[in-house]
Coordinates of C-alpha atoms in Angstrom, one line a residue:
M1 CA -6.6 10.3 -14.6
S2 CA -9.5 11.6 -12.6
S3 CA -11.8 11.7 -15.7
L4 CA -11.4 8.0 -16.2
H5 CA -13.7 5.4 -14.7
P6 CA -11.8 3.1 -12.2
Q7 CA -13.0 0.2 -14.3
R8 CA -11.0 1.5 -17.3
L9 CA -7.9 2.1 -15.3
S10 CA -8.2 -1.5 -13.9
A11 CA -8.8 -2.9 -17.3
A12 CA -5.6 -1.3 -18.6
V13 CA -3.3 -3.3 -16.2
L14 CA -5.4 -6.5 -16.6
R15 CA -5.1 -6.2 -20.4
A16 CA -1.3 -5.5 -20.2
I17 CA -0.5 -8.4 -18.0
A18 CA -2.4 -10.8 -20.3
E19 CA -0.7 -9.5 -23.3
R20 CA 2.8 -9.6 -21.8
S21 CA 2.4 -13.2 -20.5
G22 CA 0.6 -14.5 -23.5
I23 CA -1.9 -16.4 -21.4
D24 CA -5.3 -17.6 -22.6
T25 CA -7.6 -15.6 -20.3
A26 CA -10.1 -18.5 -20.3
D27 CA -7.5 -20.2 -18.0
V28 CA -7.7 -17.4 -15.4
E29 CA -9.8 -18.9 -12.7
D30 CA -10.2 -15.8 -10.7
I31 CA -9.3 -12.1 -10.6
L32 CA -8.8 -11.0 -7.0
W33 CA -9.0 -7.3 -6.8
G34 CA -8.4 -4.9 -3.9
T35 CA -10.3 -1.6 -3.6
S36 CA -10.7 0.1 -0.2
T37 CA -13.4 2.6 -1.0
Q38 CA -16.1 0.6 -2.7
V39 CA -18.6 3.3 -3.4
G40 CA -19.8 5.1 -6.5
P41 CA -17.7 4.2 -9.6
Q42 CA -15.5 1.9 -7.4
S43 CA -18.4 -0.3 -6.3
N44 CA -20.0 -3.3 -7.9
D45 CA -17.1 -5.8 -8.0
L46 CA -14.5 -3.8 -9.9
G47 CA -12.4 -7.0 -10.4
R48 CA -15.1 -8.7 -12.5
M49 CA -16.2 -5.6 -14.4
A50 CA -12.6 -4.6 -15.3
A51 CA -11.9 -8.1 -16.5
L52 CA -14.9 -7.9 -18.9
D53 CA -13.8 -4.4 -20.0
A54 CA -10.2 -5.8 -20.6
G55 CA -11.5 -8.4 -23.0
Y56 CA -10.9 -11.4 -20.7
D57 CA -12.8 -14.5 -21.5
V58 CA -16.2 -14.5 -19.8
R59 CA -15.2 -17.7 -17.9
S60 CA -12.6 -15.9 -15.9
S61 CA -14.4 -14.8 -12.7
G62 CA -13.5 -11.9 -10.4
V63 CA -14.0 -10.7 -6.9
T64 CA -13.2 -7.4 -5.1
L65 CA -12.2 -7.2 -1.4
S66 CA -11.0 -4.6 1.1
R67 CA -8.4 -4.7 3.9
F68 CA -8.2 -0.9 3.6
C69 CA -4.6 0.0 2.7
G70 CA -3.5 -3.7 2.9
S71 CA -5.9 -4.8 0.1
G72 CA -3.2 -5.1 -2.5
I73 CA -1.1 -7.5 -0.5
T74 CA -4.1 -9.5 0.6
T75 CA -5.2 -10.2 -2.9
V76 CA -1.8 -11.6 -3.8
S77 CA -1.7 -13.6 -0.6
Y78 CA -5.2 -15.1 -1.2
A79 CA -4.2 -15.9 -4.8
A80 CA -1.1 -17.7 -3.6
A81 CA -2.9 -19.6 -0.9
S82 CA -5.6 -20.8 -3.4
I83 CA -2.9 -22.0 -5.8
M84 CA -0.8 -23.6 -3.0
C85 CA -3.7 -25.6 -1.7
G86 CA -4.5 -26.9 -5.2
M87 CA -7.8 -25.2 -5.7
Q88 CA -6.7 -23.0 -8.6
D89 CA -3.8 -22.9 -11.1
L90 CA -3.9 -19.4 -12.6
V91 CA -5.0 -16.3 -10.8
V92 CA -4.5 -12.5 -11.4
A93 CA -4.2 -10.4 -8.2
G94 CA -4.0 -6.7 -7.8
G95 CA -6.1 -3.6 -7.0
T96 CA -7.2 -0.1 -7.9
E97 CA -7.8 3.1 -6.0
M98 CA -8.7 6.4 -7.7
M99 CA -8.4 8.8 -4.8
S100 CA -9.5 11.6 -7.0
I101 CA -12.9 9.9 -6.6
N102 CA -12.4 9.0 -3.0
M103 CA -11.8 12.5 -1.9
V104 CA -15.1 13.9 -3.4
G105 CA -18.1 13.8 -1.1
P106 CA -18.7 11.9 2.1
I107 CA -17.2 8.5 2.2
P108 CA -18.6 6.0 4.8
S109 CA -15.9 4.8 7.2
P110 CA -16.2 2.4 10.2
F111 CA -13.5 4.3 12.1
M112 CA -14.6 7.8 11.3
D113 CA -18.4 7.4 11.1
R114 CA -19.9 9.9 13.5
E115 CA -23.0 7.7 13.9
N116 CA -21.1 4.5 14.8
L117 CA -21.1 5.2 18.5
H118 CA -21.1 1.5 19.5
L119 CA -17.8 0.7 17.8
R120 CA -16.4 4.1 18.9
A121 CA -17.1 3.1 22.5
L122 CA -15.4 -0.2 22.1
H123 CA -12.4 1.0 20.1
P124 CA -11.9 4.7 19.8
M125 CA -10.4 5.2 16.4
P126 CA -9.2 8.7 15.3
Q127 CA -8.2 9.9 11.8
Q128 CA -5.0 8.2 10.6
G129 CA -2.8 11.3 10.6
V130 CA -3.8 12.0 14.2
S131 CA -2.8 8.4 15.0
A132 CA 0.5 8.9 13.3
D133 CA 1.2 12.0 15.4
A134 CA 0.2 10.1 18.6
I135 CA 2.6 7.3 17.7
A136 CA 5.5 9.7 17.1
T137 CA 4.8 11.3 20.5
L138 CA 4.6 8.0 22.3
E139 CA 7.8 6.8 20.6
G140 CA 9.7 10.0 21.1
I141 CA 10.4 10.3 17.3
E142 CA 11.2 13.9 16.4
R143 CA 9.9 15.7 13.3
E144 CA 13.5 16.2 12.2
A145 CA 13.9 12.4 11.7
L146 CA 10.6 12.1 9.9
D147 CA 11.5 15.0 7.5
Q148 CA 14.9 13.4 6.8
L149 CA 13.2 10.2 5.9
A150 CA 10.8 12.1 3.6
L151 CA 13.6 13.8 1.9
L152 CA 15.4 10.5 1.4
S153 CA 12.2 9.0 -0.1
Q154 CA 12.1 11.9 -2.7
Q155 CA 15.8 11.5 -3.5
R156 CA 15.6 7.8 -4.0
A157 CA 12.4 8.0 -6.1
D158 CA 14.1 10.6 -8.3
A159 CA 17.1 8.5 -8.8
A160 CA 15.0 5.4 -9.6
I161 CA 12.9 7.3 -12.1
R162 CA 15.9 8.8 -13.8
G163 CA 17.6 5.4 -13.8
G164 CA 14.5 3.8 -15.5
Y165 CA 14.0 1.4 -12.6
F166 CA 10.2 1.5 -12.8
S167 CA 10.0 1.5 -16.6
R168 CA 9.5 -2.3 -16.9
S169 CA 6.4 -2.2 -14.7
L170 CA 4.7 1.0 -15.9
I171 CA 2.3 1.3 -18.7
P172 CA 0.8 4.4 -20.3
I173 CA -2.9 5.2 -19.6
Y174 CA -5.1 6.7 -22.3
H175 CA -8.4 8.6 -22.4
E176 CA -11.5 7.2 -24.0
D177 CA -10.6 9.1 -27.2
G178 CA -7.2 7.5 -27.4
T179 CA -5.2 10.5 -26.3
L180 CA -2.6 10.0 -23.6
A181 CA -3.7 10.6 -20.0
L182 CA -0.5 9.7 -18.2
D183 CA 2.8 7.9 -18.9
R184 CA 4.9 8.8 -15.9
E185 CA 4.8 9.3 -12.2
E186 CA 3.6 12.9 -11.7
F187 CA 3.5 13.1 -7.9
P188 CA 7.3 13.1 -7.0
R189 CA 8.9 16.5 -6.1
P190 CA 12.6 16.0 -7.0
G191 CA 13.3 19.6 -5.9
T192 CA 12.4 18.9 -2.3
T193 CA 14.9 20.0 0.3
Y194 CA 15.1 19.6 4.0
E195 CA 14.4 23.3 4.4
S196 CA 11.2 23.1 2.3
L197 CA 9.9 20.2 4.4
A198 CA 10.8 22.0 7.6
A199 CA 8.7 25.0 6.5
L200 CA 5.5 23.0 6.1
K201 CA 2.8 23.3 8.8
P202 CA 1.5 20.2 10.5
S203 CA -1.5 18.9 8.7
F204 CA -3.5 17.2 11.5
S205 CA -3.4 19.6 14.5
A206 CA -6.7 21.4 13.5
M207 CA -8.3 18.2 12.4
A208 CA -7.6 16.6 15.8
D209 CA -9.8 19.2 17.5
Q210 CA -12.7 19.4 15.0
P211 CA -16.0 18.4 16.8
L212 CA -17.4 15.1 15.6
D213 CA -20.8 15.3 17.4
A214 CA -22.9 17.5 19.6
N215 CA -21.1 16.2 22.6
G216 CA -17.8 17.8 21.6
T217 CA -16.1 14.5 20.8
T218 CA -12.9 15.1 18.8
Y219 CA -10.2 12.8 17.4
R220 CA -7.8 14.1 20.1
K221 CA -10.3 13.0 22.8
L222 CA -10.7 9.6 21.2
V223 CA -6.9 9.1 21.5
L224 CA -7.0 10.3 25.1
Q225 CA -9.7 7.8 25.9
K226 CA -7.0 5.1 25.3
Y227 CA -3.9 7.1 26.3
P228 CA -5.0 9.6 29.1
G229 CA -2.8 12.6 29.5
L230 CA -1.0 12.2 26.2
E231 CA 0.1 15.6 24.8
I232 CA 0.2 14.9 21.1
R233 CA 3.0 16.6 19.2
H234 CA 1.8 17.2 15.6
V235 CA 4.8 16.4 13.4
H236 CA 3.2 15.0 10.1
H237 CA 2.5 17.2 7.1
A238 CA 2.0 17.0 3.4
G239 CA 5.7 16.3 2.8
N240 CA 6.2 13.4 5.3
S241 CA 2.8 11.7 4.7
S242 CA 1.7 9.6 1.7
G243 CA 0.5 11.2 -1.5
V244 CA -3.2 11.2 -2.6
V245 CA -3.0 9.6 -6.1
D246 CA -4.8 7.3 -8.6
G247 CA -3.2 4.0 -9.4
S248 CA -3.7 0.3 -10.3
A249 CA -1.6 -2.8 -10.4
A250 CA -1.8 -6.4 -11.4
L251 CA 0.3 -9.5 -10.8
L252 CA 0.0 -13.0 -12.4
L253 CA 0.3 -16.1 -10.2
A254 CA 0.4 -19.7 -11.4
S255 CA 0.9 -23.2 -10.1
E256 CA 4.2 -24.8 -10.9
S257 CA 2.4 -27.4 -13.1
Y258 CA 0.5 -24.7 -15.1
A259 CA 3.7 -22.7 -15.6
K260 CA 5.6 -25.6 -16.9
A261 CA 2.8 -26.8 -19.2
H262 CA 2.4 -23.4 -20.8
G263 CA 6.1 -22.3 -21.0
L264 CA 5.8 -19.5 -18.4
K265 CA 9.1 -18.6 -16.7
P266 CA 8.5 -17.8 -13.0
R267 CA 10.2 -14.7 -11.6
A268 CA 9.5 -15.3 -7.9
R269 CA 7.6 -17.5 -5.5
V270 CA 5.5 -16.5 -2.4
V271 CA 7.3 -17.9 0.6
A272 CA 4.9 -16.9 3.3
S273 CA 2.2 -14.4 4.1
V274 CA 0.4 -13.4 7.3
N275 CA -2.1 -10.9 8.7
M276 CA -1.8 -9.1 12.0
G277 CA -4.0 -7.0 14.2
D278 CA -2.9 -4.3 16.7
C279 CA -4.3 -1.4 18.7
P280 CA -7.2 0.2 16.6
T281 CA -6.6 3.6 18.3
L282 CA -3.1 3.9 17.1
M283 CA -4.0 1.8 14.1
L284 CA -0.6 2.1 12.3
N285 CA 1.6 -0.1 14.5
A286 CA 0.9 -3.6 13.1
P287 CA 3.7 -3.8 10.5
V288 CA 6.4 -4.6 13.1
P289 CA 4.6 -7.6 14.6
A290 CA 3.4 -8.7 11.1
A291 CA 7.0 -8.7 9.9
R292 CA 8.1 -10.8 12.9
K293 CA 5.2 -13.2 12.3
V294 CA 5.9 -13.7 8.6
L295 CA 9.6 -14.3 9.2
E296 CA 8.7 -17.0 11.7
K297 CA 6.3 -18.6 9.2
A298 CA 9.0 -18.5 6.5
G299 CA 11.7 -19.8 8.8
L300 CA 13.8 -16.8 8.0
S301 CA 15.5 -14.1 10.0
L302 CA 15.8 -10.4 9.4
K303 CA 19.3 -10.8 8.1
D304 CA 18.0 -13.1 5.4
I305 CA 15.9 -10.3 3.9
D306 CA 17.7 -8.5 1.1
L307 CA 15.1 -5.7 0.6
F308 CA 12.1 -4.3 2.5
E309 CA 9.2 -2.4 1.2
I310 CA 7.4 -0.7 4.2
N311 CA 4.6 1.5 2.9
E312 CA 5.2 5.1 3.8
A313 CA 1.6 5.9 4.8
F314 CA 3.2 8.3 7.2
A315 CA 6.9 8.7 7.9
V316 CA 6.5 7.4 11.5
V317 CA 5.4 4.0 10.2
T318 CA 8.6 3.3 8.4
E319 CA 10.8 5.1 10.9
K320 CA 9.4 3.0 13.8
F321 CA 9.8 -0.2 11.8
I322 CA 13.5 0.6 11.1
R323 CA 14.1 1.4 14.8
D324 CA 12.1 -1.4 16.4
L325 CA 13.7 -4.1 14.2
N326 CA 17.1 -2.4 13.8
V327 CA 16.9 -2.8 10.1
D328 CA 19.6 -1.5 7.8
R329 CA 18.2 1.7 6.2
D330 CA 19.9 0.9 3.0
K331 CA 17.6 -2.1 2.5
V332 CA 14.3 -0.2 3.1
N333 CA 12.3 1.5 0.3
V334 CA 15.5 1.8 -1.8
N335 CA 13.6 3.4 -4.7
G336 CA 11.5 5.8 -2.5
G337 CA 8.1 5.2 -1.1
S338 CA 4.6 6.6 -0.8
M339 CA 5.8 10.0 0.5
A340 CA 7.3 10.5 -2.9
L341 CA 5.3 8.3 -5.2
G342 CA 1.8 8.4 -3.6
H343 CA -0.4 5.7 -2.1
P344 CA -3.4 4.5 -4.2
I345 CA -4.8 2.6 -1.3
G346 CA -6.2 -0.6 -2.8
A347 CA -3.4 -0.9 -5.3
T348 CA -0.3 0.0 -3.2
G349 CA 0.4 -3.5 -1.8
S350 CA 0.5 -5.1 -5.2
I351 CA 2.6 -2.2 -6.5
L352 CA 5.2 -2.8 -3.7
I353 CA 5.4 -6.5 -4.4
G354 CA 6.2 -5.7 -8.0
T355 CA 8.6 -3.0 -7.0
V356 CA 10.6 -5.3 -4.7
L357 CA 10.7 -8.0 -7.3
D358 CA 12.0 -5.7 -9.9
E359 CA 14.7 -4.5 -7.6
L360 CA 15.7 -8.0 -6.4
E361 CA 16.3 -8.9 -10.1
R362 CA 18.2 -5.7 -10.7
R363 CA 20.5 -6.3 -7.7
D364 CA 20.6 -10.1 -8.1
R365 CA 19.2 -10.7 -4.6
Q366 CA 16.9 -13.3 -3.2
F367 CA 14.3 -12.4 -0.5
G368 CA 12.0 -9.4 -0.3
L369 CA 9.6 -8.5 2.6
V370 CA 6.6 -6.2 2.0
T371 CA 4.3 -4.9 4.7
M372 CA 2.0 -2.0 5.4
C373 CA -0.3 -0.6 8.0
A374 CA -4.0 -0.7 7.4
A375 CA -6.9 1.1 9.0
G376 CA -8.5 -0.5 12.0
G377 CA -5.1 -1.5 13.4
M378 CA -4.0 -4.2 10.9
A379 CA -1.1 -5.2 8.7
P380 CA -0.6 -7.9 6.1
A381 CA 2.9 -9.0 5.3
I382 CA 4.4 -11.2 2.6
I383 CA 7.8 -12.6 1.8
I384 CA 8.8 -13.4 -1.8
E385 CA 11.8 -15.2 -3.1
R386 CA 13.3 -14.3 -6.5
I387 CA 13.8 -17.3 -8.7

């Protein structure tokens, strides 16, 4: 889909959700859109521009925000909060990230910017993969466990795709000339084996030692500023890290009164949502405290949650979550995760909320919890209840 403009990809899901629900787009009071890298074609308020492209009534406004990887959860949380406090009645939330665009040319980043020495002095922040390796080292999590989790992600994604579990929520995307661009997930590698994963070389060892400035600063040295003497074991590679992909997602949220007045049948409700910060140097560890916080807000316990979606930015994120909270592995990422399906940053959170809802319905279960790490040491978390 790299030849498409992000606006066109975004418009496709906005158009589909309006057509499926039968709403009058003049009633949509806002489109809350998540996009992490808001430069080039992904800049200039993608939410509003995509809504116009999708044929929405001009009265439906739009805004685009970034919480890095957590953007797609944040848009849904903000939409729910706006409705719950009575400010709005009908909102579309979602996000887009075309990483085929992100990966071309220099992208400004507050945690990798070589010129941002003030923030670097306050909070040394390395590249995320280096952080993932540092966390695995500190936690004593071996590569073998991470590769096993990556293999399971591929196996589960393959089973879900063959079972048609995603078909309800996927739409085909077309080129400008009307020819098909993509109608399936193309990133998964169903032929993956443990042996093929074990043969892959670590991806971030060389990157950890690349000079960032004339003073010889490296990502490894940034970690050592916070954790002196740590001998980082490099255990993450292309197979147990999230995939670089393009993607977009949208969800429709409404007040109870609007839904009843317009004959809309609700599928789920937002029970609680939170945001959490954690160590910016390790930057990937906030999902655990975020989960604890959102459970407390919801008045629920871990045993009440039927399904978890923990974004597989790197295998260590999900593995640490499972170990720290002693979660049943059969409840986590049951249809695979970003190691198999990819991670279109600004869209992933919205995708995961849709994924967990589809699976709650398929299994006739009640509560789903979704969380993910975000750059800068953050994590949003949300609990939904199937109706």
